[in-house]
PDB file of C-alpha atoms in Angstrom:
ATOM      1  CA  UNK A   1     -75.673  90.716  62.638  1.00 95.00           C
ATOM      2  CA  UNK A   2     -75.226  88.630  65.785  1.00 98.00           C
ATOM      3  CA  UNK A   3     -73.322  85.415  65.068  1.00 98.00           C
ATOM      4  CA  UNK A   4     -72.780  82.379  67.273  1.00 98.00           C
ATOM      5  CA  UNK A   5     -69.558  80.689  66.115  1.00 98.00           C
ATOM      6  CA  UNK A   6     -68.000  77.297  66.876  1.00 98.00           C
ATOM      7  CA  UNK A   7     -64.450  76.059  66.212  1.00 98.00           C
ATOM      8  CA  UNK A   8     -63.370  72.429  66.650  1.00 97.00           C
ATOM      9  CA  UNK A   9     -60.950  71.819  63.776  1.00 96.00           C
ATOM     10  CA  UNK A  10     -57.919  70.986  65.943  1.00 93.00           C
ATOM     11  CA  UNK A  11     -56.936  70.299  69.569  1.00 91.00           C
ATOM     12  CA  UNK A  12     -58.477  73.521  70.886  1.00 91.00           C
ATOM     13  CA  UNK A  13     -62.237  74.003  70.835  1.00 95.00           C
ATOM     14  CA  UNK A  14     -64.014  77.315  71.267  1.00 97.00           C
ATOM     15  CA  UNK A  15     -67.236  79.220  70.834  1.00 98.00           C
ATOM     16  CA  UNK A  16     -67.939  82.923  70.539  1.00 98.00           C
ATOM     17  CA  UNK A  17     -70.766  85.381  70.209  1.00 98.00           C
ATOM     18  CA  UNK A  18     -69.989  88.373  67.977  1.00 98.00           C
ATOM     19  CA  UNK A  19     -72.279  91.242  66.956  1.00 98.00           C
ATOM     20  CA  UNK A  20     -71.196  93.521  64.100  1.00 96.00           C
ATOM     21  CA  UNK A  21     -67.521  92.873  64.753  1.00 95.00           C
ATOM     22  CA  UNK A  22     -67.770  93.271  68.530  1.00 97.00           C
ATOM     23  CA  UNK A  23     -67.017  90.289  70.756  1.00 97.00           C
ATOM     24  CA  UNK A  24     -69.812  89.788  73.279  1.00 98.00           C
ATOM     25  CA  UNK A  25     -68.717  86.495  74.826  1.00 98.00           C
ATOM     26  CA  UNK A  26     -66.305  83.636  74.240  1.00 97.00           C
ATOM     27  CA  UNK A  27     -65.190  80.342  75.776  1.00 97.00           C
ATOM     28  CA  UNK A  28     -62.400  77.924  74.895  1.00 95.00           C
ATOM     29  CA  UNK A  29     -60.505  74.864  76.066  1.00 92.00           C
ATOM     30  CA  UNK A  30     -57.353  73.119  74.869  1.00 86.00           C
ATOM     31  CA  UNK A  31     -57.074  70.318  77.398  1.00 81.00           C
ATOM     32  CA  UNK A  32     -57.269  67.444  74.937  1.00 78.00           C
ATOM     33  CA  UNK A  33     -60.752  66.405  75.995  1.00 76.00           C
ATOM     34  CA  UNK A  34     -62.995  65.126  73.215  1.00 88.00           C
ATOM     35  CA  UNK A  35     -64.847  67.978  71.534  1.00 94.00           C
ATOM     36  CA  UNK A  36     -68.068  65.957  71.627  1.00 92.00           C
ATOM     37  CA  UNK A  37     -67.900  66.269  75.431  1.00 92.00           C
ATOM     38  CA  UNK A  38     -66.975  69.929  75.656  1.00 94.00           C
ATOM     39  CA  UNK A  39     -68.279  71.925  72.690  1.00 96.00           C
ATOM     40  CA  UNK A  40     -72.035  72.086  73.283  1.00 96.00           C
ATOM     41  CA  UNK A  41     -71.717  72.503  77.084  1.00 96.00           C
ATOM     42  CA  UNK A  42     -69.373  75.453  76.415  1.00 97.00           C
ATOM     43  CA  UNK A  43     -71.932  76.991  74.065  1.00 98.00           C
ATOM     44  CA  UNK A  44     -74.748  76.539  76.561  1.00 97.00           C
ATOM     45  CA  UNK A  45     -72.733  78.005  79.448  1.00 97.00           C
ATOM     46  CA  UNK A  46     -71.513  80.944  77.351  1.00 98.00           C
ATOM     47  CA  UNK A  47     -75.020  81.863  76.242  1.00 97.00           C
ATOM     48  CA  UNK A  48     -76.382  81.497  79.764  1.00 97.00           C
ATOM     49  CA  UNK A  49     -73.613  83.590  81.328  1.00 97.00           C
ATOM     50  CA  UNK A  50     -74.046  86.341  78.726  1.00 97.00           C
ATOM     51  CA  UNK A  51     -77.843  86.254  79.164  1.00 97.00           C
ATOM     52  CA  UNK A  52     -78.373  85.331  75.517  1.00 97.00           C
ATOM     53  CA  UNK A  53     -80.352  82.562  73.853  1.00 96.00           C
ATOM     54  CA  UNK A  54     -80.382  81.004  70.401  1.00 96.00           C
ATOM     55  CA  UNK A  55     -83.441  83.111  69.690  1.00 96.00           C
ATOM     56  CA  UNK A  56     -81.232  86.213  69.982  1.00 97.00           C
ATOM     57  CA  UNK A  57     -78.784  84.927  67.367  1.00 98.00           C
ATOM     58  CA  UNK A  58     -79.108  85.799  63.670  1.00 98.00           C
ATOM     59  CA  UNK A  59     -76.868  83.019  62.326  1.00 98.00           C
ATOM     60  CA  UNK A  60     -74.549  80.204  63.410  1.00 98.00           C
ATOM     61  CA  UNK A  61     -71.056  79.819  61.946  1.00 98.00           C
ATOM     62  CA  UNK A  62     -68.556  76.989  62.058  1.00 98.00           C
ATOM     63  CA  UNK A  63     -65.030  76.252  60.858  1.00 98.00           C
ATOM     64  CA  UNK A  64     -65.818  73.857  58.005  1.00 98.00           C
ATOM     65  CA  UNK A  65     -62.272  72.838  57.162  1.00 97.00           C
ATOM     66  CA  UNK A  66     -59.595  71.972  56.642  1.00 97.00           C
ATOM     67  CA  UNK A  67     -58.670  70.327  59.906  1.00 96.00           C
ATOM     68  CA  UNK A  68     -59.122  67.196  61.957  1.00 94.00           C
ATOM     69  CA  UNK A  69     -61.698  64.956  60.283  1.00 94.00           C
ATOM     70  CA  UNK A  70     -63.246  64.014  63.623  1.00 94.00           C
ATOM     71  CA  UNK A  71     -63.141  67.573  64.950  1.00 95.00           C
ATOM     72  CA  UNK A  72     -64.795  69.001  61.854  1.00 96.00           C
ATOM     73  CA  UNK A  73     -67.562  66.412  61.943  1.00 96.00           C
ATOM     74  CA  UNK A  74     -68.256  67.202  65.605  1.00 97.00           C
ATOM     75  CA  UNK A  75     -68.416  70.934  64.941  1.00 97.00           C
ATOM     76  CA  UNK A  76     -70.664  70.640  61.902  1.00 98.00           C
ATOM     77  CA  UNK A  77     -72.969  68.186  63.655  1.00 97.00           C
ATOM     78  CA  UNK A  78     -73.300  70.562  66.614  1.00 97.00           C
ATOM     79  CA  UNK A  79     -74.111  73.523  64.364  1.00 98.00           C
ATOM     80  CA  UNK A  80     -76.592  71.527  62.307  1.00 97.00           C
ATOM     81  CA  UNK A  81     -78.403  70.475  65.473  1.00 96.00           C
ATOM     82  CA  UNK A  82     -78.510  74.018  66.847  1.00 97.00           C
ATOM     83  CA  UNK A  83     -79.540  75.546  63.529  1.00 97.00           C
ATOM     84  CA  UNK A  84     -82.295  73.034  62.776  1.00 95.00           C
ATOM     85  CA  UNK A  85     -83.810  73.422  66.233  1.00 90.00           C
ATOM     86  CA  UNK A  86     -83.705  77.224  66.137  1.00 94.00           C
ATOM     87  CA  UNK A  87     -84.323  77.583  62.360  1.00 95.00           C
ATOM     88  CA  UNK A  88     -81.185  79.679  61.879  1.00 98.00           C
ATOM     89  CA  UNK A  89     -79.050  80.151  58.750  1.00 98.00           C
ATOM     90  CA  UNK A  90     -75.490  78.833  58.824  1.00 98.00           C
ATOM     91  CA  UNK A  91     -72.035  79.840  57.641  1.00 98.00           C
ATOM     92  CA  UNK A  92     -69.388  77.233  56.915  1.00 98.00           C
ATOM     93  CA  UNK A  93     -66.136  79.216  56.732  1.00 98.00           C
ATOM     94  CA  UNK A  94     -62.549  78.343  55.908  1.00 98.00           C
ATOM     95  CA  UNK A  95     -60.605  77.343  58.998  1.00 98.00           C
ATOM     96  CA  UNK A  96     -57.543  78.992  57.462  1.00 98.00           C
ATOM     97  CA  UNK A  97     -59.270  82.295  56.766  1.00 98.00           C
ATOM     98  CA  UNK A  98     -60.705  82.353  60.263  1.00 98.00           C
ATOM     99  CA  UNK A  99     -57.149  82.019  61.646  1.00 97.00           C
ATOM    100  CA  UNK A 100     -56.054  85.078  59.682  1.00 98.00           C
ATOM    101  CA  UNK A 101     -59.009  87.322  60.586  1.00 97.00           C
ATOM    102  CA  UNK A 102     -57.821  88.296  64.117  1.00 95.00           C
ATOM    103  CA  UNK A 103     -54.527  89.467  62.546  1.00 96.00           C
ATOM    104  CA  UNK A 104     -56.062  91.657  59.851  1.00 95.00           C
ATOM    105  CA  UNK A 105     -54.957  94.764  61.775  1.00 93.00           C
ATOM    106  CA  UNK A 106     -51.291  94.202  60.890  1.00 94.00           C
ATOM    107  CA  UNK A 107     -49.691  95.148  57.574  1.00 95.00           C
ATOM    108  CA  UNK A 108     -48.017  92.341  55.665  1.00 97.00           C
ATOM    109  CA  UNK A 109     -48.410  88.741  54.572  1.00 98.00           C
ATOM    110  CA  UNK A 110     -50.219  86.264  56.837  1.00 98.00           C
ATOM    111  CA  UNK A 111     -49.296  82.624  56.305  1.00 98.00           C
ATOM    112  CA  UNK A 112     -51.813  80.180  57.766  1.00 98.00           C
ATOM    113  CA  UNK A 113     -50.417  76.774  58.651  1.00 98.00           C
ATOM    114  CA  UNK A 114     -52.107  73.720  60.140  1.00 97.00           C
ATOM    115  CA  UNK A 115     -50.074  70.563  60.655  1.00 95.00           C
ATOM    116  CA  UNK A 116     -51.307  68.000  58.111  1.00 94.00           C
ATOM    117  CA  UNK A 117     -48.588  65.465  59.016  1.00 90.00           C
ATOM    118  CA  UNK A 118     -46.046  63.857  56.666  1.00 89.00           C
ATOM    119  CA  UNK A 119     -44.202  67.181  56.220  1.00 93.00           C
ATOM    120  CA  UNK A 120     -47.367  68.763  54.839  1.00 96.00           C
ATOM    121  CA  UNK A 121     -49.473  71.676  56.011  1.00 97.00           C
ATOM    122  CA  UNK A 122     -52.942  72.932  55.290  1.00 98.00           C
ATOM    123  CA  UNK A 123     -52.145  76.389  54.054  1.00 98.00           C
ATOM    124  CA  UNK A 124     -53.595  79.643  52.771  1.00 98.00           C
ATOM    125  CA  UNK A 125     -51.904  83.026  52.354  1.00 98.00           C
ATOM    126  CA  UNK A 126     -53.399  86.493  52.805  1.00 98.00           C
ATOM    127  CA  UNK A 127     -52.174  90.059  52.611  1.00 97.00           C
ATOM    128  CA  UNK A 128     -53.393  92.183  55.512  1.00 97.00           C
ATOM    129  CA  UNK A 129     -53.667  95.951  55.482  1.00 92.00           C
ATOM    130  CA  UNK A 130     -55.860  98.550  57.156  1.00 89.00           C
ATOM    131  CA  UNK A 131     -58.010  95.887  58.761  1.00 90.00           C
ATOM    132  CA  UNK A 132     -58.750  94.119  55.474  1.00 94.00           C
ATOM    133  CA  UNK A 133     -57.626  90.748  54.122  1.00 97.00           C
ATOM    134  CA  UNK A 134     -56.812  89.976  50.493  1.00 97.00           C
ATOM    135  CA  UNK A 135     -56.487  86.297  49.662  1.00 98.00           C
ATOM    136  CA  UNK A 136     -53.247  85.451  47.829  1.00 98.00           C
ATOM    137  CA  UNK A 137     -53.507  81.639  47.863  1.00 98.00           C
ATOM    138  CA  UNK A 138     -56.530  79.373  48.045  1.00 97.00           C
ATOM    139  CA  UNK A 139     -56.825  76.758  50.783  1.00 98.00           C
ATOM    140  CA  UNK A 140     -54.535  73.869  49.955  1.00 97.00           C
ATOM    141  CA  UNK A 141     -52.750  70.818  51.327  1.00 96.00           C
ATOM    142  CA  UNK A 142     -49.128  71.390  50.401  1.00 97.00           C
ATOM    143  CA  UNK A 143     -45.675  70.137  51.359  1.00 97.00           C
ATOM    144  CA  UNK A 144     -43.483  72.416  53.420  1.00 98.00           C
ATOM    145  CA  UNK A 145     -40.962  72.370  50.576  1.00 97.00           C
ATOM    146  CA  UNK A 146     -43.540  73.566  48.042  1.00 97.00           C
ATOM    147  CA  UNK A 147     -44.879  76.190  50.436  1.00 98.00           C
ATOM    148  CA  UNK A 148     -41.388  77.553  51.074  1.00 97.00           C
ATOM    149  CA  UNK A 149     -40.679  77.825  47.355  1.00 97.00           C
ATOM    150  CA  UNK A 150     -43.938  79.700  46.854  1.00 97.00           C
ATOM    151  CA  UNK A 151     -43.393  82.112  49.748  1.00 97.00           C
ATOM    152  CA  UNK A 152     -39.960  83.133  48.471  1.00 94.00           C
ATOM    153  CA  UNK A 153     -41.791  84.988  45.693  1.00 87.00           C
ATOM    154  CA  UNK A 154     -43.699  87.207  48.155  1.00 93.00           C
ATOM    155  CA  UNK A 155     -42.643  90.591  49.510  1.00 90.00           C
ATOM    156  CA  UNK A 156     -43.257  92.300  52.833  1.00 90.00           C
ATOM    157  CA  UNK A 157     -43.305  91.281  56.507  1.00 96.00           C
ATOM    158  CA  UNK A 158     -44.509  87.708  56.924  1.00 98.00           C
ATOM    159  CA  UNK A 159     -46.367  86.381  59.987  1.00 98.00           C
ATOM    160  CA  UNK A 160     -47.225  82.712  60.510  1.00 98.00           C
ATOM    161  CA  UNK A 161     -50.364  81.674  62.354  1.00 98.00           C
ATOM    162  CA  UNK A 162     -52.016  78.359  63.194  1.00 96.00           C
ATOM    163  CA  UNK A 163     -51.389  75.166  65.132  1.00 94.00           C
ATOM    164  CA  UNK A 164     -48.696  74.305  62.562  1.00 96.00           C
ATOM    165  CA  UNK A 165     -47.025  77.704  62.835  1.00 97.00           C
ATOM    166  CA  UNK A 166     -43.978  76.558  64.816  1.00 97.00           C
ATOM    167  CA  UNK A 167     -43.387  73.638  62.445  1.00 97.00           C
ATOM    168  CA  UNK A 168     -43.647  75.946  59.436  1.00 98.00           C
ATOM    169  CA  UNK A 169     -41.544  78.660  61.074  1.00 98.00           C
ATOM    170  CA  UNK A 170     -38.638  76.271  61.677  1.00 97.00           C
ATOM    171  CA  UNK A 171     -38.752  74.972  58.109  1.00 98.00           C
ATOM    172  CA  UNK A 172     -39.150  78.377  56.458  1.00 98.00           C
ATOM    173  CA  UNK A 173     -36.375  80.058  58.447  1.00 97.00           C
ATOM    174  CA  UNK A 174     -34.045  77.154  57.640  1.00 97.00           C
ATOM    175  CA  UNK A 175     -34.935  77.767  53.986  1.00 96.00           C
ATOM    176  CA  UNK A 176     -33.890  81.409  54.306  1.00 96.00           C
ATOM    177  CA  UNK A 177     -37.362  82.940  54.484  1.00 97.00           C
ATOM    178  CA  UNK A 178     -37.693  85.878  56.883  1.00 96.00           C
ATOM    179  CA  UNK A 179     -40.840  85.437  58.960  1.00 97.00           C
ATOM    180  CA  UNK A 180     -42.176  85.787  62.493  1.00 98.00           C
ATOM    181  CA  UNK A 181     -44.573  83.778  64.602  1.00 98.00           C
ATOM    182  CA  UNK A 182     -47.893  85.316  65.562  1.00 97.00           C
ATOM    183  CA  UNK A 183     -48.231  85.888  69.325  1.00 95.00           C
ATOM    184  CA  UNK A 184     -49.185  82.684  71.123  1.00 92.00           C
ATOM    185  CA  UNK A 185     -52.610  84.011  72.145  1.00 90.00           C
ATOM    186  CA  UNK A 186     -53.448  84.737  68.485  1.00 93.00           C
ATOM    187  CA  UNK A 187     -51.799  81.674  66.979  1.00 93.00           C
ATOM    188  CA  UNK A 188     -54.432  79.009  67.567  1.00 90.00           C
ATOM    189  CA  UNK A 189     -57.707  78.642  65.727  1.00 94.00           C
ATOM    190  CA  UNK A 190     -60.579  80.425  67.473  1.00 95.00           C
ATOM    191  CA  UNK A 191     -64.316  80.854  67.162  1.00 98.00           C
ATOM    192  CA  UNK A 192     -63.839  84.640  67.196  1.00 98.00           C
ATOM    193  CA  UNK A 193     -62.079  84.370  63.838  1.00 98.00           C
ATOM    194  CA  UNK A 194     -64.857  82.103  62.569  1.00 98.00           C
ATOM    195  CA  UNK A 195     -67.463  84.736  63.407  1.00 98.00           C
ATOM    196  CA  UNK A 196     -65.389  87.501  61.788  1.00 98.00           C
ATOM    197  CA  UNK A 197     -64.958  85.411  58.627  1.00 98.00           C
ATOM    198  CA  UNK A 198     -68.705  84.802  58.483  1.00 98.00           C
ATOM    199  CA  UNK A 199     -69.385  88.525  58.865  1.00 97.00           C
ATOM    200  CA  UNK A 200     -66.928  89.295  56.070  1.00 97.00           C
ATOM    201  CA  UNK A 201     -68.640  86.771  53.783  1.00 97.00           C
ATOM    202  CA  UNK A 202     -71.970  88.586  54.140  1.00 97.00           C
ATOM    203  CA  UNK A 203     -75.520  87.357  54.523  1.00 95.00           C
ATOM    204  CA  UNK A 204     -75.622  86.104  50.929  1.00 97.00           C
ATOM    205  CA  UNK A 205     -73.072  83.405  51.845  1.00 97.00           C
ATOM    206  CA  UNK A 206     -75.353  81.850  54.458  1.00 98.00           C
ATOM    207  CA  UNK A 207     -76.738  78.350  53.799  1.00 97.00           C
ATOM    208  CA  UNK A 208     -79.273  76.082  55.434  1.00 97.00           C
ATOM    209  CA  UNK A 209     -78.216  73.503  57.997  1.00 96.00           C
ATOM    210  CA  UNK A 210     -78.923  70.813  55.414  1.00 95.00           C
ATOM    211  CA  UNK A 211     -76.466  72.388  52.936  1.00 97.00           C
ATOM    212  CA  UNK A 212     -73.644  72.819  55.428  1.00 97.00           C
ATOM    213  CA  UNK A 213     -70.744  70.547  54.364  1.00 95.00           C
ATOM    214  CA  UNK A 214     -67.107  70.087  55.425  1.00 96.00           C
ATOM    215  CA  UNK A 215     -64.080  70.863  53.275  1.00 95.00           C
ATOM    216  CA  UNK A 216     -61.475  68.253  54.132  1.00 95.00           C
ATOM    217  CA  UNK A 217     -59.104  69.185  51.251  1.00 91.00           C
ATOM    218  CA  UNK A 218     -57.778  65.633  51.126  1.00 79.00           C
ATOM    219  CA  UNK A 219     -58.883  62.071  51.824  1.00 62.00           C
ATOM    220  CA  UNK A 220     -58.663  60.706  55.354  1.00 53.00           C
ATOM    221  CA  UNK A 221     -55.812  58.337  56.190  1.00 53.00           C
ATOM    222  CA  UNK A 222     -58.256  55.420  56.353  1.00 49.00           C
ATOM    223  CA  UNK A 223     -59.593  56.242  52.901  1.00 52.00           C
ATOM    224  CA  UNK A 224     -56.086  56.634  51.477  1.00 49.00           C
ATOM    225  CA  UNK A 225     -55.086  53.242  52.912  1.00 51.00           C
ATOM    226  CA  UNK A 226     -58.248  51.626  51.500  1.00 52.00           C
ATOM    227  CA  UNK A 227     -57.523  52.979  48.022  1.00 47.00           C
ATOM    228  CA  UNK A 228     -53.910  51.830  48.279  1.00 57.00           C
ATOM    229  CA  UNK A 229     -55.050  48.312  49.176  1.00 59.00           C
ATOM    230  CA  UNK A 230     -57.436  48.240  46.220  1.00 56.00           C
ATOM    231  CA  UNK A 231     -54.644  49.433  43.935  1.00 55.00           C
ATOM    232  CA  UNK A 232     -52.314  46.703  45.166  1.00 61.00           C
ATOM    233  CA  UNK A 233     -54.992  44.036  44.675  1.00 63.00           C
ATOM    234  CA  UNK A 234     -55.417  44.901  41.025  1.00 64.00           C
TER     235      UNK A 234
END
């Protein structure tokens, strides 16, 4: 299966073309430019330079969350537009799982951490071995304190990945948890991982563009503030 994948859940944005686990092409940028300016042009240039078209693609995958609310909306909107025009099935995959996929070759526990602010992280935990991932914890928004307490119960080498990896690493090591940071080039979210997660899910997990939805895990700050105001007014 040939999958076009997009990732825009955080500061970095990327796209990749993967066929049966083999990377055919990829492009990325982490310059801070708005993903609405960079994502689709990257896709178009990548396909052109690899002499591929949307017609050659079997499905389109995207990191559906958790992550930046704006970034996720941009990524999903781009995939919906591409999929509707080309009549392609879609995969909305966990951002956290897609971060772990490129590290499935190691043996041990993979801790995925995205900075969710306020001493919280978006987190999932996997055990990697022989190129396979076993999920140990579902995607969650959790405090660093709660995450540290949970990880103390786990055995084996522990590797932290994600744009919140350094934040988590400092907290966990201070809490007495032995862990290492993933190499910098494998630490950030990437469209390659998105494609690999979609492949692992299988064709039966594909949905239509209309049914593709984000998974924010928690309310946006604006929504939280609105609910707080309503509560105070009562």
